[in-house]
Amino acid sequence: MKIAVVGTGYVGLVTGLVLADLGNQVICVDKDQNKLDMILSGTPPIFEPGLEEVLKRTLKSGHFTAINSIKDAVQASEVVFIAVGTPPGEDGHPDLTAVRIVAAEIGKSITKHTVVVNKSTVPVGSGDMVELIIREQGVPAELYDVVSNPEFLREGSAIQDTLRPDRIVIGAKRREAALKLMDLYAPLQSQIIVTDLNSAELIKYGANSFLAMKISFINALSRVCEMCDANIVDVAQGIGSDSRIGSQFLNAGLGWGGSCFPKDVQGMVKTAEGLGYDFDLLKEVIQINDEQTINFINRIESHLSGLNGKTVGLLGLAFKPNTDDIRDAKSLIIIEEILKRGGTVRAYDPVAADNLKEVFGEVTYCSTAYDVAEGAHAVIMVTEWNEFKNLDFERLGALAKGKVLFDGRRVYNRRQVEGSGWEYHTIGSR
Ligand code: UGA
C-alpha cells in the first residue's frame, strides 16, 4: 500500500518504518530539514533500540523515504497518517495546533480518495474536527475518510510494540475505511477492534489514564508499606498475581513521567470536565504522583540532616531506561529540589545527559556511573538502566563521602548493598 506519515517523532517515524519494513511504500514528511537530512543519511533523530537498523534496511530496499512536502506525499498515497505532536497546552488541554495545520494542508492536497488516519493522541471530538477542516478546504465528502487509529507503543520498545501490539484500534464512520486499515495491519496478526471515532479516541486516553492510575495506586500503597514496615515488592507480587489485576505496571518507584502519561491523564481530566464530568479520581492519581517524588526527596533531606552543602550523585536522568527522553523525567524535579535546598548534583546517564545540560547548566555531568559517587554524601538511583543493576558497590563506596544509597526504582538487593558497607533506603519499605 502507498502510505504517507506526517510527523517523524516517535510515533510517526516508528510507524512509517515498520510499515515500510512490511513491504509498503512509505513517505514520511517533516518540515524540519535537519531531521530529514539525518533520516535520509540513515541516522534516526531519536534514540530508540533497533530503529537505525530498520531505517537503513528500508532506505536500502527503497520502501522508505522522507520529504518536506505534505502535498507530494498525500498525492502519492492512499492512506495518510497524522502523527504530529500534541503537547500539553497552558490550560491542561493538549495543544492541537499542529494537527489543525496538517489537516488543512492534507485537505488542500487531496485529489483522489484518501483515508486520513489520526495517530496523534487527541481528545474526543478531534476526528470530527479533522474531518471538518478537510471539508473546509473544499474536499467533497466522498473523496476522503477520517479514521482514528491510536498508538500504544512505548518508548524504549517502540518497534517491538508496533510489530506485536496487544490490539489495534480503528475508529471509523464508514466500513470501507476501516477495512482499508484492517488490510494494512493484517500482517501483524493482532486483535483488531473496530469502533466509532469518539470511542477510539477515548480508548487511548482511557488506557493511559488507567495505567497511570495503576502506578499511582501501588505508589500510594508503597507509602503505607513505609509506615507499617511492609514490603511493597511482595505486596505488589501478591496483588498482581490475581489475573483480574495483572502484574504489569505495579512497580512502585518515583512515579510516572514521560511525554504521554502526564499529558494524557491531564487531557482526560479536561476532556471529562468539558463534557460536564468531574474526574476527581484522576486528579488524585496526579496528586499521588507529584507527592511520590517529593516525599522521597524529603526522606533524603531528613536522613542527611539537610541538603544544604551536600553533594548528591544521580544514577540515570531519562524518564525511563532505553530512551534519551527527559520530558517530565523525575530527574528534573529531583535536581530542582536538591539545588533549591542548597545541595549540589553530580549525574550520569548513558544517553540522556546532553538533553539535561540544556536545562541545568550547574550540574556536574559525569562520564561513568562511578564518577557520580566522587565526594557524594548520598547516591540516588533515578532511572533503572541495565548498566546500573550490577554496580560494584565496593568501588562506588571508595569514592563516596557517605555510603548512603536511595533506590528510587527498587532495583537493588538490600542484603547485597548493605553487605558492601552501604546504607540502603528505598521506596515502599524502611
Ligand atoms: C506510555 C504507554 O505505556 C504506551 O502504551 C503509550 O503508547 C504511550 O505512553 C503513549 O501514549 O505514546 P511510555 O510513556 O513510552 O508509554 O512509557 P511507559 O513504559 O508506559 O512508562 C511511563 C512511566 O511510568 C515511566 O516514567 C515509568 O518509569 C513509569 N512506570 C511504569 C512506573 O513507575 N512503574 C511501572 O510499573 C511502570
Tab-separated table of C-alpha atoms and ligand atoms in Angstrom:
chain	number	residue	atom	x	y	z
A	1	MET	CA	0.000	0.000	0.000
A	2	LYS	CA	1.145	3.591	-0.602
A	3	ILE	CA	1.369	5.402	2.717
A	4	ALA	CA	2.247	8.912	3.872
A	5	VAL	CA	3.085	9.677	7.506
A	6	VAL	CA	3.161	13.330	8.557
A	7	GLY	CA	5.491	13.842	11.538
A	8	THR	CA	8.728	11.988	12.278
A	9	GLY	CA	8.625	11.854	16.081
A	10	TYR	CA	8.477	8.563	17.990
A	11	VAL	CA	5.067	7.587	16.683
A	12	GLY	CA	5.439	8.813	13.098
A	13	LEU	CA	8.929	7.520	12.397
A	14	VAL	CA	8.432	4.140	14.056
A	15	THR	CA	5.050	3.592	12.367
A	16	GLY	CA	6.414	4.654	8.990
A	17	LEU	CA	9.475	2.438	9.241
A	18	VAL	CA	7.604	-0.638	10.456
A	19	LEU	CA	5.015	-0.274	7.667
A	20	ALA	CA	7.842	0.132	5.136
A	21	ASP	CA	9.583	-2.935	6.543
A	22	LEU	CA	6.355	-4.871	5.983
A	23	GLY	CA	6.624	-4.065	2.270
A	24	ASN	CA	4.507	-0.924	1.940
A	25	GLN	CA	5.721	2.166	0.084
A	26	VAL	CA	6.097	4.814	2.787
A	27	ILE	CA	6.846	8.544	2.622
A	28	CYS	CA	7.424	10.310	5.935
A	29	VAL	CA	7.001	14.079	5.998
A	30	ASP	CA	8.622	16.615	8.283
A	31	LYS	CA	9.186	20.343	7.953
A	32	ASP	CA	12.499	20.164	9.828
A	33	GLN	CA	15.181	19.807	7.142
A	34	ASN	CA	17.874	18.794	9.681
A	35	LYS	CA	15.752	15.865	10.773
A	36	LEU	CA	15.112	14.874	7.149
A	37	ASP	CA	18.835	15.002	6.358
A	38	MET	CA	19.602	12.771	9.330
A	39	ILE	CA	16.863	10.299	8.426
A	40	LEU	CA	17.900	10.126	4.762
A	41	SER	CA	21.516	9.512	5.777
A	42	GLY	CA	20.381	6.531	7.887
A	43	THR	CA	20.645	8.158	11.330
A	44	PRO	CA	17.427	8.293	13.373
A	45	PRO	CA	16.938	11.683	15.071
A	46	ILE	CA	15.699	9.880	18.229
A	47	PHE	CA	17.317	7.195	20.372
A	48	GLU	CA	15.284	4.021	20.104
A	49	PRO	CA	16.672	0.462	20.202
A	50	GLY	CA	16.648	-1.213	16.769
A	51	LEU	CA	15.439	1.862	14.879
A	52	GLU	CA	18.667	2.541	12.985
A	53	GLU	CA	18.718	-0.992	11.623
A	54	VAL	CA	15.182	-0.772	10.238
A	55	LEU	CA	15.855	2.714	8.848
A	56	LYS	CA	18.969	1.594	6.984
A	57	ARG	CA	17.194	-1.532	5.718
A	58	THR	CA	14.106	0.272	4.411
A	59	LEU	CA	16.120	3.089	2.826
A	60	LYS	CA	18.191	0.478	1.011
A	61	SER	CA	15.159	-1.525	-0.109
A	62	GLY	CA	13.590	1.656	-1.495
A	63	HIS	CA	10.409	1.174	0.562
A	64	PHE	CA	11.004	4.275	2.649
A	65	THR	CA	11.801	7.910	2.036
A	66	ALA	CA	11.336	11.219	3.821
A	67	ILE	CA	10.420	14.589	2.265
A	68	ASN	CA	9.210	18.015	3.392
A	69	SER	CA	6.146	18.373	1.150
A	70	ILE	CA	2.804	17.243	2.566
A	71	LYS	CA	1.275	17.832	-0.864
A	72	ASP	CA	3.665	15.490	-2.720
A	73	ALA	CA	3.300	12.805	-0.035
A	74	VAL	CA	-0.515	12.977	0.020
A	75	GLN	CA	-0.808	12.868	-3.751
A	76	ALA	CA	1.405	9.776	-3.909
A	77	SER	CA	-0.554	7.905	-1.197
A	78	GLU	CA	-3.909	6.203	-0.474
A	79	VAL	CA	-3.565	6.355	3.303
A	80	VAL	CA	-2.175	9.413	5.128
A	81	PHE	CA	-1.283	9.219	8.831
A	82	ILE	CA	-1.229	12.313	11.010
A	83	ALA	CA	1.434	11.697	13.662
A	84	VAL	CA	2.379	15.149	14.866
A	85	GLY	CA	2.895	16.275	18.445
A	86	THR	CA	0.044	17.304	20.729
A	87	PRO	CA	1.991	18.871	23.613
A	88	PRO	CA	0.233	19.987	26.793
A	89	GLY	CA	-1.352	23.400	26.383
A	90	GLU	CA	-1.379	26.029	29.117
A	91	ASP	CA	-4.849	25.150	30.378
A	92	GLY	CA	-4.219	21.378	30.601
A	93	HIS	CA	-5.893	20.716	27.240
A	94	PRO	CA	-3.479	19.341	24.639
A	95	ASP	CA	-2.353	21.851	22.046
A	96	LEU	CA	-3.829	20.691	18.723
A	97	THR	CA	-2.281	23.430	16.578
A	98	ALA	CA	-0.039	21.036	14.650
A	99	VAL	CA	-2.925	18.633	13.964
A	100	ARG	CA	-5.057	21.509	12.626
A	101	ILE	CA	-2.304	22.851	10.360
A	102	VAL	CA	-1.515	19.410	8.962
A	103	ALA	CA	-5.217	18.577	8.424
A	104	ALA	CA	-5.650	21.786	6.421
A	105	GLU	CA	-2.552	21.009	4.346
A	106	ILE	CA	-3.818	17.499	3.668
A	107	GLY	CA	-7.210	18.939	2.656
A	108	LYS	CA	-5.525	21.273	0.162
A	109	SER	CA	-3.622	18.352	-1.353
A	110	ILE	CA	-6.320	15.696	-1.827
A	111	THR	CA	-7.049	14.941	-5.490
A	112	LYS	CA	-8.277	11.336	-5.228
A	113	HIS	CA	-9.855	9.200	-2.494
A	114	THR	CA	-7.679	9.350	0.633
A	115	VAL	CA	-8.023	7.753	4.058
A	116	VAL	CA	-6.733	10.241	6.633
A	117	VAL	CA	-5.713	8.429	9.794
A	118	ASN	CA	-5.151	10.238	13.065
A	119	LYS	CA	-2.446	8.591	15.133
A	120	SER	CA	-1.615	11.597	17.301
A	121	THR	CA	-3.050	11.348	20.823
A	122	VAL	CA	-6.037	13.658	20.810
A	123	PRO	CA	-9.146	14.347	22.879
A	124	VAL	CA	-12.583	13.068	21.938
A	125	GLY	CA	-14.025	15.015	19.025
A	126	SER	CA	-10.708	15.549	17.234
A	127	GLY	CA	-11.607	13.149	14.396
A	128	ASP	CA	-14.692	15.253	13.687
A	129	MET	CA	-12.517	18.365	13.865
A	130	VAL	CA	-10.070	16.955	11.276
A	131	GLU	CA	-12.997	15.959	9.051
A	132	LEU	CA	-14.385	19.481	9.200
A	133	ILE	CA	-11.033	21.138	8.493
A	134	ILE	CA	-10.583	18.995	5.396
A	135	ARG	CA	-14.166	19.755	4.282
A	136	GLU	CA	-13.427	23.478	4.690
A	137	GLN	CA	-10.678	23.118	2.081
A	138	GLY	CA	-13.416	22.260	-0.418
A	139	VAL	CA	-12.874	18.486	-0.464
A	140	PRO	CA	-16.144	16.613	-1.196
A	141	ALA	CA	-17.178	14.061	1.457
A	142	GLU	CA	-16.885	11.104	-0.921
A	143	LEU	CA	-13.213	11.874	-1.595
A	144	TYR	CA	-11.927	11.169	1.930
A	145	ASP	CA	-12.472	9.344	5.206
A	146	VAL	CA	-11.111	10.252	8.610
A	147	VAL	CA	-10.099	7.349	10.826
A	148	SER	CA	-8.818	7.274	14.409
A	149	ASN	CA	-6.052	4.728	14.983
A	150	PRO	CA	-4.426	5.446	18.364
A	151	GLU	CA	-0.896	4.278	19.075
A	152	PHE	CA	0.081	2.194	22.098
A	153	LEU	CA	3.844	1.904	21.606
A	154	ARG	CA	6.228	2.610	24.474
A	155	GLU	CA	9.474	4.474	24.101
A	156	GLY	CA	12.372	2.072	24.511
A	157	SER	CA	10.441	-0.855	22.985
A	158	ALA	CA	8.665	1.040	20.205
A	159	ILE	CA	9.485	-1.316	17.339
A	160	GLN	CA	8.502	-4.478	19.180
A	161	ASP	CA	5.310	-2.821	20.450
A	162	THR	CA	4.401	-1.767	16.894
A	163	LEU	CA	5.141	-5.183	15.429
A	164	ARG	CA	3.365	-7.090	18.215
A	165	PRO	CA	0.573	-4.906	19.563
A	166	ASP	CA	-1.913	-6.298	22.116
A	167	ARG	CA	-4.617	-4.793	19.925
A	168	ILE	CA	-5.145	-2.424	17.036
A	169	VAL	CA	-7.947	0.108	17.454
A	170	ILE	CA	-9.689	1.513	14.397
A	171	GLY	CA	-12.380	4.165	14.787
A	172	ALA	CA	-14.196	4.941	11.545
A	173	LYS	CA	-17.510	6.170	10.215
A	174	ARG	CA	-17.503	4.061	7.038
A	175	ARG	CA	-16.837	0.360	6.815
A	176	GLU	CA	-14.648	0.693	3.686
A	177	ALA	CA	-12.232	2.975	5.523
A	178	ALA	CA	-11.941	0.547	8.443
A	179	LEU	CA	-11.382	-2.338	6.001
A	180	LYS	CA	-8.540	-0.454	4.315
A	181	LEU	CA	-6.708	-0.180	7.636
A	182	MET	CA	-7.508	-3.790	8.510
A	183	ASP	CA	-5.812	-4.810	5.241
A	184	LEU	CA	-2.793	-2.664	6.074
A	185	TYR	CA	-2.412	-4.226	9.529
A	186	ALA	CA	-3.305	-7.807	8.532
A	187	PRO	CA	0.367	-8.971	8.507
A	188	LEU	CA	0.650	-8.160	12.227
A	189	GLN	CA	-1.993	-10.802	13.036
A	190	SER	CA	-3.194	-8.831	16.021
A	191	GLN	CA	-6.621	-8.458	17.569
A	192	ILE	CA	-8.388	-5.588	15.772
A	193	ILE	CA	-11.109	-3.557	17.485
A	194	VAL	CA	-13.302	-1.593	15.083
A	195	THR	CA	-15.413	1.146	16.595
A	196	ASP	CA	-16.569	4.729	16.097
A	197	LEU	CA	-14.250	7.762	16.119
A	198	ASN	CA	-15.067	9.007	19.629
A	199	SER	CA	-14.692	5.575	21.231
A	200	ALA	CA	-11.313	5.026	19.559
A	201	GLU	CA	-10.091	8.371	20.855
A	202	LEU	CA	-11.359	7.586	24.331
A	203	ILE	CA	-9.670	4.154	24.337
A	204	LYS	CA	-6.286	5.859	24.074
A	205	TYR	CA	-6.898	8.360	26.880
A	206	GLY	CA	-8.598	5.676	28.960
A	207	ALA	CA	-5.712	3.207	28.591
A	208	ASN	CA	-3.007	5.705	29.542
A	209	SER	CA	-5.083	7.044	32.442
A	210	PHE	CA	-5.707	3.538	33.750
A	211	LEU	CA	-2.023	2.608	33.568
A	212	ALA	CA	-1.067	5.817	35.383
A	213	MET	CA	-3.743	5.034	37.981
A	214	LYS	CA	-2.260	1.563	38.495
A	215	ILE	CA	1.167	3.071	39.165
A	216	SER	CA	-0.233	5.754	41.480
A	217	PHE	CA	-2.184	3.090	43.345
A	218	ILE	CA	0.898	0.981	44.001
A	219	ASN	CA	2.858	4.114	44.907
A	220	ALA	CA	0.190	5.147	47.430
A	221	LEU	CA	0.385	1.642	48.841
A	222	SER	CA	4.184	1.985	48.990
A	223	ARG	CA	3.694	4.898	51.396
A	224	VAL	CA	1.559	2.691	53.618
A	225	CYS	CA	4.250	-0.001	53.464
A	226	GLU	CA	6.853	2.519	54.621
A	227	MET	CA	4.664	3.362	57.605
A	228	CYS	CA	3.853	-0.186	58.708
A	229	ASP	CA	7.130	-1.896	57.824
A	230	ALA	CA	5.687	-3.998	54.988
A	231	ASN	CA	7.434	-4.603	51.671
A	232	ILE	CA	5.801	-3.180	48.523
A	233	VAL	CA	7.550	-5.624	46.179
A	234	ASP	CA	5.956	-8.595	47.935
A	235	VAL	CA	2.651	-6.761	48.239
A	236	ALA	CA	2.658	-5.928	44.500
A	237	GLN	CA	3.519	-9.508	43.615
A	238	GLY	CA	0.703	-10.800	45.769
A	239	ILE	CA	-1.796	-8.347	44.304
A	240	GLY	CA	-0.619	-8.683	40.709
A	241	SER	CA	-0.796	-12.478	40.784
A	242	ASP	CA	-4.570	-12.157	40.692
A	243	SER	CA	-5.167	-12.464	36.944
A	244	ARG	CA	-8.002	-9.948	37.200
A	245	ILE	CA	-5.431	-7.357	38.288
A	246	GLY	CA	-2.259	-8.438	36.452
A	247	SER	CA	1.340	-7.867	37.472
A	248	GLN	CA	2.321	-5.231	34.912
A	249	PHE	CA	2.651	-1.553	35.853
A	250	LEU	CA	2.770	-2.356	39.547
A	251	ASN	CA	6.407	-1.340	40.033
A	252	ALA	CA	6.477	1.196	42.833
A	253	GLY	CA	9.028	3.945	42.333
A	254	LEU	CA	9.490	7.666	41.923
A	255	GLY	CA	6.287	7.913	39.879
A	256	TRP	CA	5.322	8.152	36.237
A	257	GLY	CA	6.755	10.695	33.811
A	258	GLY	CA	7.464	10.946	30.097
A	259	SER	CA	5.759	12.615	27.196
A	260	CYS	CA	2.494	10.675	27.449
A	261	PHE	CA	1.058	9.894	30.894
A	262	PRO	CA	1.319	13.412	32.371
A	263	LYS	CA	-0.216	14.979	29.258
A	264	ASP	CA	-2.873	12.329	28.684
A	265	VAL	CA	-4.122	11.994	32.272
A	266	GLN	CA	-4.456	15.782	32.389
A	267	GLY	CA	-6.096	15.699	28.957
A	268	MET	CA	-8.588	13.078	30.193
A	269	VAL	CA	-9.472	15.241	33.205
A	270	LYS	CA	-10.002	18.252	30.940
A	271	THR	CA	-11.981	16.286	28.345
A	272	ALA	CA	-14.311	14.967	31.054
A	273	GLU	CA	-14.595	18.448	32.547
A	274	GLY	CA	-15.571	19.863	29.151
A	275	LEU	CA	-18.312	17.262	28.904
A	276	GLY	CA	-19.590	18.052	32.399
A	277	TYR	CA	-17.963	15.238	34.421
A	278	ASP	CA	-15.582	15.955	37.284
A	279	PHE	CA	-12.988	13.146	37.069
A	280	ASP	CA	-11.813	13.534	40.692
A	281	LEU	CA	-10.257	10.067	40.715
A	282	LEU	CA	-7.715	11.099	38.085
A	283	LYS	CA	-6.938	14.358	39.861
A	284	GLU	CA	-5.947	12.251	42.866
A	285	VAL	CA	-3.853	9.993	40.588
A	286	ILE	CA	-1.905	13.088	39.510
A	287	GLN	CA	-1.511	14.332	43.079
A	288	ILE	CA	-0.209	10.986	44.359
A	289	ASN	CA	2.314	11.028	41.523
A	290	ASP	CA	3.525	14.530	42.370
A	291	GLU	CA	3.802	13.705	46.070
A	292	GLN	CA	5.695	10.471	45.470
A	293	THR	CA	8.872	12.168	44.257
A	294	ILE	CA	8.730	15.000	46.777
A	295	ASN	CA	8.218	12.527	49.620
A	296	PHE	CA	11.361	10.652	48.570
A	297	ILE	CA	13.393	13.865	48.440
A	298	ASN	CA	12.079	14.828	51.893
A	299	ARG	CA	13.219	11.447	53.205
A	300	ILE	CA	16.676	12.008	51.703
A	301	GLU	CA	16.878	15.513	53.134
A	302	SER	CA	15.842	14.399	56.565
A	303	HIS	CA	18.246	11.476	56.512
A	304	LEU	CA	21.169	13.690	55.559
A	305	SER	CA	20.122	16.283	58.167
A	306	GLY	CA	19.544	18.821	55.416
A	307	LEU	CA	20.731	19.118	51.823
A	308	ASN	CA	22.478	22.445	52.262
A	309	GLY	CA	26.143	21.992	51.324
A	310	LYS	CA	25.613	18.314	50.481
A	311	THR	CA	26.611	16.625	47.226
A	312	VAL	CA	24.219	14.073	45.770
A	313	GLY	CA	25.033	11.660	42.930
A	314	LEU	CA	22.261	10.737	40.493
A	315	LEU	CA	22.221	7.477	38.561
A	316	GLY	CA	20.051	7.990	35.465
A	317	LEU	CA	18.307	11.045	34.084
A	318	ALA	CA	15.948	9.842	31.322
A	319	PHE	CA	12.274	9.444	32.258
A	320	LYS	CA	12.795	5.682	31.927
A	321	PRO	CA	15.536	3.355	30.624
A	322	ASN	CA	16.337	2.879	26.920
A	323	THR	CA	15.417	6.396	25.898
A	324	ASP	CA	17.105	9.795	25.868
A	325	ASP	CA	13.745	11.469	26.516
A	326	ILE	CA	13.715	13.710	29.590
A	327	ARG	CA	10.183	15.100	29.215
A	328	ASP	CA	8.619	15.101	32.697
A	329	ALA	CA	11.518	12.937	33.918
A	330	LYS	CA	11.732	12.545	37.703
A	331	SER	CA	15.375	13.679	37.490
A	332	LEU	CA	14.129	17.200	36.677
A	333	ILE	CA	12.195	17.534	39.951
A	334	ILE	CA	14.918	15.833	41.965
A	335	ILE	CA	17.663	18.124	40.642
A	336	GLU	CA	15.499	21.216	41.039
A	337	GLU	CA	14.691	20.330	44.657
A	338	ILE	CA	18.274	19.445	45.610
A	339	LEU	CA	19.581	22.720	44.150
A	340	LYS	CA	16.749	24.689	45.766
A	341	ARG	CA	17.597	23.141	49.135
A	342	GLY	CA	21.249	24.150	48.832
A	343	GLY	CA	22.806	20.926	47.560
A	344	THR	CA	24.961	20.192	44.525
A	345	VAL	CA	24.388	17.446	41.974
A	346	ARG	CA	26.641	15.041	40.093
A	347	ALA	CA	24.812	12.995	37.480
A	348	TYR	CA	25.280	10.307	34.876
A	349	ASP	CA	23.004	8.839	32.206
A	350	PRO	CA	24.107	6.594	29.334
A	351	VAL	CA	22.306	8.714	26.703
A	352	ALA	CA	20.150	11.497	28.186
A	353	ALA	CA	22.781	13.787	29.775
A	354	ASP	CA	23.089	16.089	26.754
A	355	ASN	CA	19.379	16.879	26.924
A	356	LEU	CA	19.680	17.705	30.651
A	357	LYS	CA	22.627	20.027	30.065
A	358	GLU	CA	20.279	22.432	28.288
A	359	VAL	CA	18.081	22.585	31.417
A	360	PHE	CA	20.613	22.508	34.283
A	361	GLY	CA	23.994	24.051	33.490
A	362	GLU	CA	25.033	23.896	37.180
A	363	VAL	CA	25.016	20.079	37.428
A	364	THR	CA	28.306	18.170	37.094
A	365	TYR	CA	27.773	15.652	34.301
A	366	CYS	CA	29.896	12.540	34.813
A	367	SER	CA	31.188	10.120	32.231
A	368	THR	CA	30.571	6.933	34.231
A	369	ALA	CA	28.200	5.708	36.942
A	370	TYR	CA	31.094	5.518	39.414
A	371	ASP	CA	32.045	9.185	38.898
A	372	VAL	CA	28.748	10.340	40.430
A	373	ALA	CA	29.830	8.955	43.808
A	374	GLU	CA	33.005	11.039	43.989
A	375	GLY	CA	32.669	13.212	47.084
A	376	ALA	CA	28.935	12.478	47.283
A	377	HIS	CA	27.089	12.328	50.615
A	378	ALA	CA	24.452	10.089	49.014
A	379	VAL	CA	23.642	8.404	45.701
A	380	ILE	CA	20.135	8.193	44.229
A	381	MET	CA	19.032	5.573	41.713
A	382	VAL	CA	16.679	7.558	39.460
A	383	THR	CA	16.417	5.613	36.174
A	384	GLU	CA	16.846	1.839	36.180
A	385	TRP	CA	19.177	1.377	33.198
A	386	ASN	CA	20.524	-2.183	32.970
A	387	GLU	CA	24.109	-0.962	33.299
A	388	PHE	CA	23.331	0.212	36.869
A	389	LYS	CA	21.978	-3.119	38.025
A	390	ASN	CA	25.308	-4.772	38.736
A	391	LEU	CA	27.325	-1.908	40.152
A	392	ASP	CA	30.428	-2.719	42.164
A	393	PHE	CA	29.452	-1.124	45.490
A	394	GLU	CA	32.924	-1.513	46.942
A	395	ARG	CA	34.315	0.606	44.082
A	396	LEU	CA	31.467	3.094	44.394
A	397	GLY	CA	31.994	3.305	48.147
A	398	ALA	CA	35.718	4.042	47.784
A	399	LEU	CA	34.816	7.301	46.009
A	400	ALA	CA	31.836	8.380	48.124
A	401	LYS	CA	31.912	10.658	51.154
A	402	GLY	CA	28.817	8.991	52.580
A	403	LYS	CA	27.880	5.434	51.656
A	404	VAL	CA	24.132	6.060	51.577
A	405	LEU	CA	22.062	4.730	48.684
A	406	PHE	CA	18.500	5.851	47.958
A	407	ASP	CA	16.979	3.433	45.482
A	408	GLY	CA	14.084	5.219	43.760
A	409	ARG	CA	13.314	2.256	41.476
A	410	ARG	CA	13.738	-0.729	43.755
A	411	VAL	CA	16.409	-2.362	41.641
A	412	TYR	CA	18.910	-3.387	44.312
A	413	ASN	CA	19.019	-6.194	46.807
A	414	ARG	CA	19.190	-4.727	50.316
A	415	ARG	CA	21.377	-7.518	51.664
A	416	GLN	CA	23.956	-7.129	48.883
A	417	VAL	CA	24.136	-3.349	49.185
A	418	GLU	CA	24.351	-3.429	52.970
A	419	GLY	CA	26.922	-6.232	52.720
A	420	SER	CA	29.187	-3.773	50.863
A	421	GLY	CA	29.002	-1.344	53.750
A	422	TRP	CA	26.330	0.937	52.300
A	423	GLU	CA	23.173	2.158	53.998
A	424	TYR	CA	20.161	1.268	51.879
A	425	HIS	CA	16.892	3.220	51.651
A	426	THR	CA	14.162	2.604	49.136
A	427	ILE	CA	10.536	3.158	48.173
A	428	GLY	CA	7.902	1.048	49.868
A	429	SER	CA	9.904	-0.362	52.760
A	430	ARG	CA	12.066	1.034	55.523
B	1	UGA	C1	3.073	5.021	27.533
B	1	UGA	C2	2.198	3.776	27.364
B	1	UGA	O1	2.728	2.698	28.133
B	1	UGA	C3	2.094	3.372	25.903
B	1	UGA	O2	1.200	2.273	25.763
B	1	UGA	C4	1.572	4.565	25.095
B	1	UGA	O3	1.507	4.270	23.706
B	1	UGA	C5	2.496	5.745	25.303
B	1	UGA	O4	2.545	6.059	26.715
B	1	UGA	C6	1.942	6.908	24.524
B	1	UGA	O5	0.851	7.381	24.863
B	1	UGA	O6	2.511	7.270	23.478
B	1	UGA	P1	5.724	5.497	27.597
B	1	UGA	O7	5.349	6.863	28.056
B	1	UGA	O8	6.704	5.353	26.482
B	1	UGA	O9	4.401	4.682	27.131
B	1	UGA	O10	6.346	4.743	28.848
B	1	UGA	P2	5.874	3.636	29.915
B	1	UGA	O11	6.732	2.448	29.767
B	1	UGA	O12	4.430	3.440	29.873
B	1	UGA	O13	6.273	4.363	31.276
B	1	UGA	C7	5.639	5.576	31.677
B	1	UGA	C8	6.120	5.983	33.048
B	1	UGA	O14	5.619	5.115	34.051
B	1	UGA	C9	7.635	5.974	33.213
B	1	UGA	O15	8.006	7.139	33.919
B	1	UGA	C10	7.926	4.729	34.038
B	1	UGA	O16	9.074	4.844	34.828
B	1	UGA	C11	6.667	4.680	34.894
B	1	UGA	N1	6.330	3.329	35.389
B	1	UGA	C12	5.949	2.352	34.535
B	1	UGA	C13	6.375	3.070	36.761
B	1	UGA	O17	6.717	3.947	37.584
B	1	UGA	N2	6.013	1.830	37.217
B	1	UGA	C14	5.617	0.841	36.380
B	1	UGA	O18	5.294	-0.269	36.865
B	1	UGA	C15	5.595	1.107	35.008
